[in-house]
Short mmCIF file of C-alpha atoms in Angstrom, two decimals:
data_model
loop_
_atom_site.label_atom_id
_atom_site.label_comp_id
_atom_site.label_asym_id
_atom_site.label_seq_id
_atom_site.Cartn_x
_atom_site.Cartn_y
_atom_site.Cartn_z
CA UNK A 1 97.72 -29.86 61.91
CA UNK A 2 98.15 -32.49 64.02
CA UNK A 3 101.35 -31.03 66.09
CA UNK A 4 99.16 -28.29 67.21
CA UNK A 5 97.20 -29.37 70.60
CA UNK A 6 93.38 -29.27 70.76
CA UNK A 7 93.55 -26.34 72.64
CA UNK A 8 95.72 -24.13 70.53
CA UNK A 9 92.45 -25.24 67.87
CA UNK A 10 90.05 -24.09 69.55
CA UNK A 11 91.72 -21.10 70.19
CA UNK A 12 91.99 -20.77 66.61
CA UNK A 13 88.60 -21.62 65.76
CA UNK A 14 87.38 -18.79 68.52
CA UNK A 15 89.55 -16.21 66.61
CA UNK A 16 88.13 -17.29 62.88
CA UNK A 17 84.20 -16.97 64.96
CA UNK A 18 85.20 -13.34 65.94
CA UNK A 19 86.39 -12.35 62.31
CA UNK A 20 83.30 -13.78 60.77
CA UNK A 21 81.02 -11.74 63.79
CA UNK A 22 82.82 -8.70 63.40
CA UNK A 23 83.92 -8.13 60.15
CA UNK A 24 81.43 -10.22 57.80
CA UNK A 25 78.15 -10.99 60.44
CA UNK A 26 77.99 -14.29 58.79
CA UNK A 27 75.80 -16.03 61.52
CA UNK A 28 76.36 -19.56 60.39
CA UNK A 29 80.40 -19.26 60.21
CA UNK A 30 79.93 -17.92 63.92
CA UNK A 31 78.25 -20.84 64.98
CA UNK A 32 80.44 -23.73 62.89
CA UNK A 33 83.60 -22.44 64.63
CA UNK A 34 82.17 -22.26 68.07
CA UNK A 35 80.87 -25.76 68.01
CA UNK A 36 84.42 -26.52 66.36
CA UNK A 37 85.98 -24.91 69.40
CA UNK A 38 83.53 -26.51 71.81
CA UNK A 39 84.34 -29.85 70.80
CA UNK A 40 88.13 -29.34 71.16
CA UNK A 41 88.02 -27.63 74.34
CA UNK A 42 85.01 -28.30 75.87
CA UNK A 43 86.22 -26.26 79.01
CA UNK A 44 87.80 -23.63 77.37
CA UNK A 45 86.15 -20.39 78.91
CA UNK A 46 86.67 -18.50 75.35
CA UNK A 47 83.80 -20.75 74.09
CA UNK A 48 80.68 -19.40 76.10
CA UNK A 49 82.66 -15.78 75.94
CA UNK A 50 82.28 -16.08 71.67
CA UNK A 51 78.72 -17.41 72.38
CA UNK A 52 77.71 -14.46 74.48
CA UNK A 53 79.23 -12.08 72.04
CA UNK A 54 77.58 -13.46 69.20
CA UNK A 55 74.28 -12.63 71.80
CA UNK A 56 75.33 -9.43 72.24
CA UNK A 57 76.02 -7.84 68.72
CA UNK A 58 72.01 -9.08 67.89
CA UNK A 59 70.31 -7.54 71.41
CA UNK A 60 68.43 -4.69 71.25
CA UNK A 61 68.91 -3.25 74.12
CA UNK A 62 67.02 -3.05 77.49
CA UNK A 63 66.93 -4.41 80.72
CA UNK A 64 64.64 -7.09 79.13
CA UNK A 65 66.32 -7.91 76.32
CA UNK A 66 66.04 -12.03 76.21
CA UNK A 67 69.53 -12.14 74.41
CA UNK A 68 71.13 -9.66 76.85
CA UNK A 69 69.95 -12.03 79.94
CA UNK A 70 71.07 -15.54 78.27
CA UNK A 71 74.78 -13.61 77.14
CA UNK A 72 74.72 -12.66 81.21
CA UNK A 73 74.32 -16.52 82.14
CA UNK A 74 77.06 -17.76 79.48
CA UNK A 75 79.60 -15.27 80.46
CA UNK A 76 78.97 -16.36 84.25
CA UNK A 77 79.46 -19.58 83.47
CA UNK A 78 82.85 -18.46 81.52
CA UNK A 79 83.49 -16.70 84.61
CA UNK A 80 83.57 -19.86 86.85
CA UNK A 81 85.68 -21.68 84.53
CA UNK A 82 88.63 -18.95 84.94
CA UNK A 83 87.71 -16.17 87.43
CA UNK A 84 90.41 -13.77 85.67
CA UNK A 85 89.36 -14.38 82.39
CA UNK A 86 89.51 -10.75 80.55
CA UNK A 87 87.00 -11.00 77.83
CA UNK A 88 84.23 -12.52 80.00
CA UNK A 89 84.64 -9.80 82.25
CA UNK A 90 85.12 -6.95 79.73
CA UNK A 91 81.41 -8.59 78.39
CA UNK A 92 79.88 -8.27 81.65
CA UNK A 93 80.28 -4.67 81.10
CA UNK A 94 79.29 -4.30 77.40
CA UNK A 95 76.20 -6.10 78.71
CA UNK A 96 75.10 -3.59 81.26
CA UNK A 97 75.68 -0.73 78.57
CA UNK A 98 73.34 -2.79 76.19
CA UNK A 99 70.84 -2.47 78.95
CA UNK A 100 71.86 1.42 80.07
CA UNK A 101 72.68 -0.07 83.23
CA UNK A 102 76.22 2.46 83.68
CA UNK A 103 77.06 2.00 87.24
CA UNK A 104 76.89 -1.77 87.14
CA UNK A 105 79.43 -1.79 83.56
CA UNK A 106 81.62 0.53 85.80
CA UNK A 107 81.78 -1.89 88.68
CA UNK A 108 82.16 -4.88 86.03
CA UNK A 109 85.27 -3.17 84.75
CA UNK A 110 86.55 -1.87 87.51
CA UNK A 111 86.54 -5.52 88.28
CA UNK A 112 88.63 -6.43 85.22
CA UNK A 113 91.03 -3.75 86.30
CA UNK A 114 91.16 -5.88 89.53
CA UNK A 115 91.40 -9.29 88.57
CA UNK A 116 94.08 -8.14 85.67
CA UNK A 117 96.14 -5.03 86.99
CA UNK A 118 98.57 -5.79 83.89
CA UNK A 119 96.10 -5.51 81.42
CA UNK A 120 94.56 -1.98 79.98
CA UNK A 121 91.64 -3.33 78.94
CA UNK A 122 89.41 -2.79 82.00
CA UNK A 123 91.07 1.15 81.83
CA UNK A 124 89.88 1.49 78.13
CA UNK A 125 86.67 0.12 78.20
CA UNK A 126 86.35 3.01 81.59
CA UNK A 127 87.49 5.83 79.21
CA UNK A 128 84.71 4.67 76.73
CA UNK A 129 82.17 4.26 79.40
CA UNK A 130 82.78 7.72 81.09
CA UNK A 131 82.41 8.89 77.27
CA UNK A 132 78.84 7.63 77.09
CA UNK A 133 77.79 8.15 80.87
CA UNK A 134 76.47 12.18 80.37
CA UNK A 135 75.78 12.60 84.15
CA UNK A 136 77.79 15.22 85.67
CA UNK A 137 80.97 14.32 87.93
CA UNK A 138 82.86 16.43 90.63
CA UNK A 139 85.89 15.16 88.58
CA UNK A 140 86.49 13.99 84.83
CA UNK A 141 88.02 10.60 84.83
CA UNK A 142 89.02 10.01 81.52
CA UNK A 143 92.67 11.54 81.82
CA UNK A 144 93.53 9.03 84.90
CA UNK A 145 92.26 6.06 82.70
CA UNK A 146 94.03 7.04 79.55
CA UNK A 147 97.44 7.53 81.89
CA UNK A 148 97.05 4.05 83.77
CA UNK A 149 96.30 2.21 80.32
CA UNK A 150 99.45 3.40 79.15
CA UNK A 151 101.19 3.01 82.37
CA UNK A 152 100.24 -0.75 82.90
CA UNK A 153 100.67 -1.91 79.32
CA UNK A 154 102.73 0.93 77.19
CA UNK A 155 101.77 -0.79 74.20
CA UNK A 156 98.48 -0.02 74.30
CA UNK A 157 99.61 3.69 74.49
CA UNK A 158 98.44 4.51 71.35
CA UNK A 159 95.08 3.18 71.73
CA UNK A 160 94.31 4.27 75.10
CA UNK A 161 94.61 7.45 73.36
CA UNK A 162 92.41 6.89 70.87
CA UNK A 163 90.20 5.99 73.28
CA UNK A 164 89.90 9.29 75.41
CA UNK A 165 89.61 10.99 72.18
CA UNK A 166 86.80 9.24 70.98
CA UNK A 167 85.11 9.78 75.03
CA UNK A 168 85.41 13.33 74.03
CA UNK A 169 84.00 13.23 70.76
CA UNK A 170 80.92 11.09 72.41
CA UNK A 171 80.51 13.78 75.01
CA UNK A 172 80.86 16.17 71.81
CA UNK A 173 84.05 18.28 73.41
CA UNK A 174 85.36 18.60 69.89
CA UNK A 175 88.68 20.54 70.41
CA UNK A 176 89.47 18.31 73.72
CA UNK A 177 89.10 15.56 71.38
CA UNK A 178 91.23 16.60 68.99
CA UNK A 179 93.95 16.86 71.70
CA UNK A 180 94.22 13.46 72.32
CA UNK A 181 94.02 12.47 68.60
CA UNK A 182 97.23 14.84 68.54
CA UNK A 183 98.76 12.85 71.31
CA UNK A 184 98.19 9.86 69.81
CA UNK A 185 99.94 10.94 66.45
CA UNK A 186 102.79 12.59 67.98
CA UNK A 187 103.53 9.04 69.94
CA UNK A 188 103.09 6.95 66.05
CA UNK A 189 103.14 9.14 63.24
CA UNK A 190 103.50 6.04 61.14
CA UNK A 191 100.33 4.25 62.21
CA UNK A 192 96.70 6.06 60.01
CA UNK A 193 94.16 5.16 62.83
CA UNK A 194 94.76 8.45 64.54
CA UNK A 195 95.40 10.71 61.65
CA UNK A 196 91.94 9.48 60.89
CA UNK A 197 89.92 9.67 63.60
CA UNK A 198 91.87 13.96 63.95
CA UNK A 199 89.98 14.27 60.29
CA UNK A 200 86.73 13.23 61.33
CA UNK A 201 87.37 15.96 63.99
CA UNK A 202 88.51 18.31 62.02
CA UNK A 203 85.27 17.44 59.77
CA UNK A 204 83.20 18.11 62.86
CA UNK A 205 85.01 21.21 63.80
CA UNK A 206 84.16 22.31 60.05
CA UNK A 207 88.23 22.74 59.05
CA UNK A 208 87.71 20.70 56.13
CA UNK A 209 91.42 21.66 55.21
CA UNK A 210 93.16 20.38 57.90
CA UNK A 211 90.96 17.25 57.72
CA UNK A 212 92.04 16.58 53.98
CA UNK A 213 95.85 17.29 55.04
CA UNK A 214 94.47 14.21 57.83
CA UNK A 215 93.67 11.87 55.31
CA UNK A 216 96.16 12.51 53.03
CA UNK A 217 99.08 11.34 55.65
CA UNK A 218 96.88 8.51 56.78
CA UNK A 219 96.80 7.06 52.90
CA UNK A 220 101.06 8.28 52.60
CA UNK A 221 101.50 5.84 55.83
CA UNK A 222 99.10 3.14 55.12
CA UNK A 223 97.79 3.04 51.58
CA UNK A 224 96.56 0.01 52.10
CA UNK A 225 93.86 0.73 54.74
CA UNK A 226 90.95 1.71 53.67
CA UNK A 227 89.76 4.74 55.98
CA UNK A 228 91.90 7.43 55.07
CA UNK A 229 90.69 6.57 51.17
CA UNK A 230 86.90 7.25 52.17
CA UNK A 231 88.03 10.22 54.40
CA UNK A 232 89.34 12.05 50.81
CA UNK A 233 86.77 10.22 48.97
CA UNK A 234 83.92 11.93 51.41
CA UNK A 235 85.07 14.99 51.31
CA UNK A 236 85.17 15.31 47.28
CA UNK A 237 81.50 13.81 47.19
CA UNK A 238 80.62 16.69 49.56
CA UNK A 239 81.85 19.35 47.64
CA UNK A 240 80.68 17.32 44.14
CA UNK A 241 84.37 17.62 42.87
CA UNK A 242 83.37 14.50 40.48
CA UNK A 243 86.67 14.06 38.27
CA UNK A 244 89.06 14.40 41.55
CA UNK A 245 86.68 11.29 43.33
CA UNK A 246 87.10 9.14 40.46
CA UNK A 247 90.67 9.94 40.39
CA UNK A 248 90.92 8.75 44.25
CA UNK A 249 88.90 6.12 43.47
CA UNK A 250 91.41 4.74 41.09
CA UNK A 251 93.79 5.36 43.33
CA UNK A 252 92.36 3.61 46.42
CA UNK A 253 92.32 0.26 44.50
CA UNK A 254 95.75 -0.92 46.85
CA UNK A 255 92.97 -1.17 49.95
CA UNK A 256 92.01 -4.80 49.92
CA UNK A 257 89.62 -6.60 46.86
CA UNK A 258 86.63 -6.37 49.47
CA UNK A 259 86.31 -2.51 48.85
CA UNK A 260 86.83 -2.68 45.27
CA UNK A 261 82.98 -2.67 44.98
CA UNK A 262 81.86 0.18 46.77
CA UNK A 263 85.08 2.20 45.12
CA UNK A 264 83.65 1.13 41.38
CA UNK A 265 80.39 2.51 42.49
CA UNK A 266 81.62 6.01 43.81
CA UNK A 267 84.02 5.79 40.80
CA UNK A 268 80.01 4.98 39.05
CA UNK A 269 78.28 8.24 40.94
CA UNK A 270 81.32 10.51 39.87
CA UNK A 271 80.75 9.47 35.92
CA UNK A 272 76.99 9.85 36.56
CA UNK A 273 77.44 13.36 37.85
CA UNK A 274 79.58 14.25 35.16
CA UNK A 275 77.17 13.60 32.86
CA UNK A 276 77.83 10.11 31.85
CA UNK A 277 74.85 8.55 32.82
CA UNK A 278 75.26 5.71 30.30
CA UNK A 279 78.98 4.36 31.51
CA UNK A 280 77.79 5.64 35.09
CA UNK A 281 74.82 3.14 35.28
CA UNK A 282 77.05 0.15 33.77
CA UNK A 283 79.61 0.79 36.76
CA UNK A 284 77.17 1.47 39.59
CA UNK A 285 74.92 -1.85 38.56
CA UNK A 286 78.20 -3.97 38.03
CA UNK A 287 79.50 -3.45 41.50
CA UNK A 288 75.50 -3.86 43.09
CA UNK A 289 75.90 -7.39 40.81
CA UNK A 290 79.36 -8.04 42.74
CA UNK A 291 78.45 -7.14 46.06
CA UNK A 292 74.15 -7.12 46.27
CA UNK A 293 74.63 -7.15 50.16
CA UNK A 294 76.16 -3.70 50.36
CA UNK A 295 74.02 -1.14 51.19
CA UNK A 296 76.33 1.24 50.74
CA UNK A 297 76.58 0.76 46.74
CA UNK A 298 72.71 0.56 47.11
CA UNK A 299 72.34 3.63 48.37
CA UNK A 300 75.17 5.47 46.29
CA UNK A 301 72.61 4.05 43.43
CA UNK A 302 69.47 5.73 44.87
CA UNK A 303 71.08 8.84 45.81
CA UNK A 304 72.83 9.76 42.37
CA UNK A 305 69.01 8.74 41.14
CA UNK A 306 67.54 11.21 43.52
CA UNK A 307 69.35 13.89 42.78
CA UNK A 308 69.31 14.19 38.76
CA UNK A 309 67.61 16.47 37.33
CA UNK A 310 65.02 14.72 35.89
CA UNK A 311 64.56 15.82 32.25
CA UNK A 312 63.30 13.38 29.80
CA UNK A 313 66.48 11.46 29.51
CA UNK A 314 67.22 11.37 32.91
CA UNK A 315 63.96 9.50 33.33
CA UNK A 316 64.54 7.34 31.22
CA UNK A 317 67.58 6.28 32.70
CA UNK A 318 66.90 6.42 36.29
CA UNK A 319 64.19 3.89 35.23
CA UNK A 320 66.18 1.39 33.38
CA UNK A 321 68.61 1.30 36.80
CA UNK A 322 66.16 0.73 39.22
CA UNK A 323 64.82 -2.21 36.74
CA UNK A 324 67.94 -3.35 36.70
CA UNK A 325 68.20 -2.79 40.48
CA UNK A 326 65.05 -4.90 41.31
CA UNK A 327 66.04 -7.83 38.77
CA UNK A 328 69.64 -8.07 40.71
CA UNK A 329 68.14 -8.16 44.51
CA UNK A 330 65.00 -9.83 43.91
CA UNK A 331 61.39 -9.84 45.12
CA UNK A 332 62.90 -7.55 48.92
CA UNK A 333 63.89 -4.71 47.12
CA UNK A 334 59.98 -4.13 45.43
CA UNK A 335 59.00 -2.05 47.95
CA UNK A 336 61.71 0.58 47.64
CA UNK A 337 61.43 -0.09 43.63
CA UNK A 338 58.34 1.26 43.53
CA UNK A 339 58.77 4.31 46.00
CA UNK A 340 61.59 5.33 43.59
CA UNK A 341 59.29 4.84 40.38
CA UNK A 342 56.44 6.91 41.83
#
């Protein structure tokens, strides 16, 4: 610990704040690691950058958004400590398309561009703008930032293409889309972030064939990462194919221990459907009881509820889990408790 400087630290401690922002929201962790940073580095320009971002993920939106404005004045201030520092300026943007403000995020990234020709960062965060921006243009620039991402920084081929795929899909030119998912999984057929995003695609374009072939290679290649799992997993809820989801779900169990909730709960749904409502309502309630924050398991819970068919029996049960519902999340969840009962 002590061979590493106070710098490298902070660093550190900025890096543990953005994994706790973006992956787990846990306010307090975001906080103890920025003042941990702070205090190492007081100058360090990645410390009022986190702050600002931490601003940002909470605004609302709007030119008068209080958070937006006070994430503005940090990430000048970051800005004067190192003119060329990338995610200060790549904020700037994400600012001004918090507050709808498209013109002024263009010129903020074009300025990243500037200040960092080696970097594609200022190109990619372009590509998503232009996907957002709906007003017409004499020409579509998406192509030209896609090409000079790759072009300045070939390793960020693959996601540059990602990222004028998903423009696309924003501006909802499905097959054009699709195109540049293909691109991308032509360059790194090994890697499942593009075979994924094709399937969603191929969801949209209503091939549900070719998007179950999609998630099929993403889980071969990575069987560890979790998308390509719920890609399968959604598409045999769909079509209520309720053995052949709780034979995914079984399988899906490599992903990391976070997901093993949510999976017990589909795995919970599929039993229900079958007509297990017993063994279904022990597995849905024990994964609420393991993860209560998930409102994903919660509302797996409601909707098998919802949809049974509501003879005597099911009644009866649907009642005892929503009891048992309301006893695991407390005194917040009385309102929708009640809704359910009536």
């Amino acid at each position: 610990h002590e061979a590493v400087s106070a710098a490298t630290r902070a660093r550190l401690h900025v890096v543990a704040a953005e994994i706790e922002l973006y992956f787990f929201q846990r306010a307090d962790a975001v906080r103890r690691h920025g003042d941990a940073a702070a205090a190492l580095a007081p100058d360090d320009p990645a410390v009022p950058t986190l702050r600002a971002r931490a601003l940002i993920e909470r605004a609302g939106g709007g030119r008068d958004d209080p958070a937006l404005a006070e994430a503005r004045a940090l990430l000048a201030d970051a800005v004067r400590r190192d003119p060329r520092f990338l995610p200060a300026l790549a904020a700037l943007g994400e600012c001004a398309e918090r507050e709808g403000a498209f013109d002024e995020a263009e010129r903020h990234y074009r300025e990243a561009v500037r200040r960092r020709p080696g970097d594609a960062t200022g190109y990619q965060r372009l590509c998503r703008l232009h996907g957002m921006d709906e007003r017409p243009r004499a020409t579509d620039p998406v192509p030209e930032f896609v090409e000079r991402a790759a072009e300045v920084e070939p390793a960020s081929a693959y996601a540059s293409l990602l990222e004028g795929g998903a423009a696309y899909q924003r501006r909802r030119q499905l097959e054009r889309a699709a195109e540049w998912c293909r691109r991308a999984v032509a360059l790194e057929p090994g890697r499942p972030q593009a075979h994924v995003a094709l399937g969603v695609l191929c969801e949209e374009l209503e091939d549900v064939a070719a998007a179950q072939e999609c998630y099929r290679t993403a889980v071969q290649v990575a069987p560890e990462w979790m998308d390509g799992h719920l890609g399968l997993i959604r598409l045999a809820e769909d079509a209520e194919r309720w053995p052949e989801l709780e034979a995914l779900c079984e399988r899906a169990l490599a992903v990391p221990a976070e997901y093993h909730p949510l999976l017990r709960a589909l795995a919970g749904r599929a039993a229900w459907k079958r007509g297990e409502r017993e063994w279904g309502a022990r597995t849905l309630l024990a994964a609420l009881r393991e993860a209560p924050a998930d409102e994903a398991i919660l509302q797996r819970i409601e909707r098998t509820l919802e949809e049974a068919s509501w003879g005597p029996a099911d009644v009866a049960a649907g009642r005892a889990v929503y009891e048992a519902v309301r006893e695991v999340l407390g005194p917040g969840y009385e309102p929708r408790y009640r809704l359910h009962l009536g």
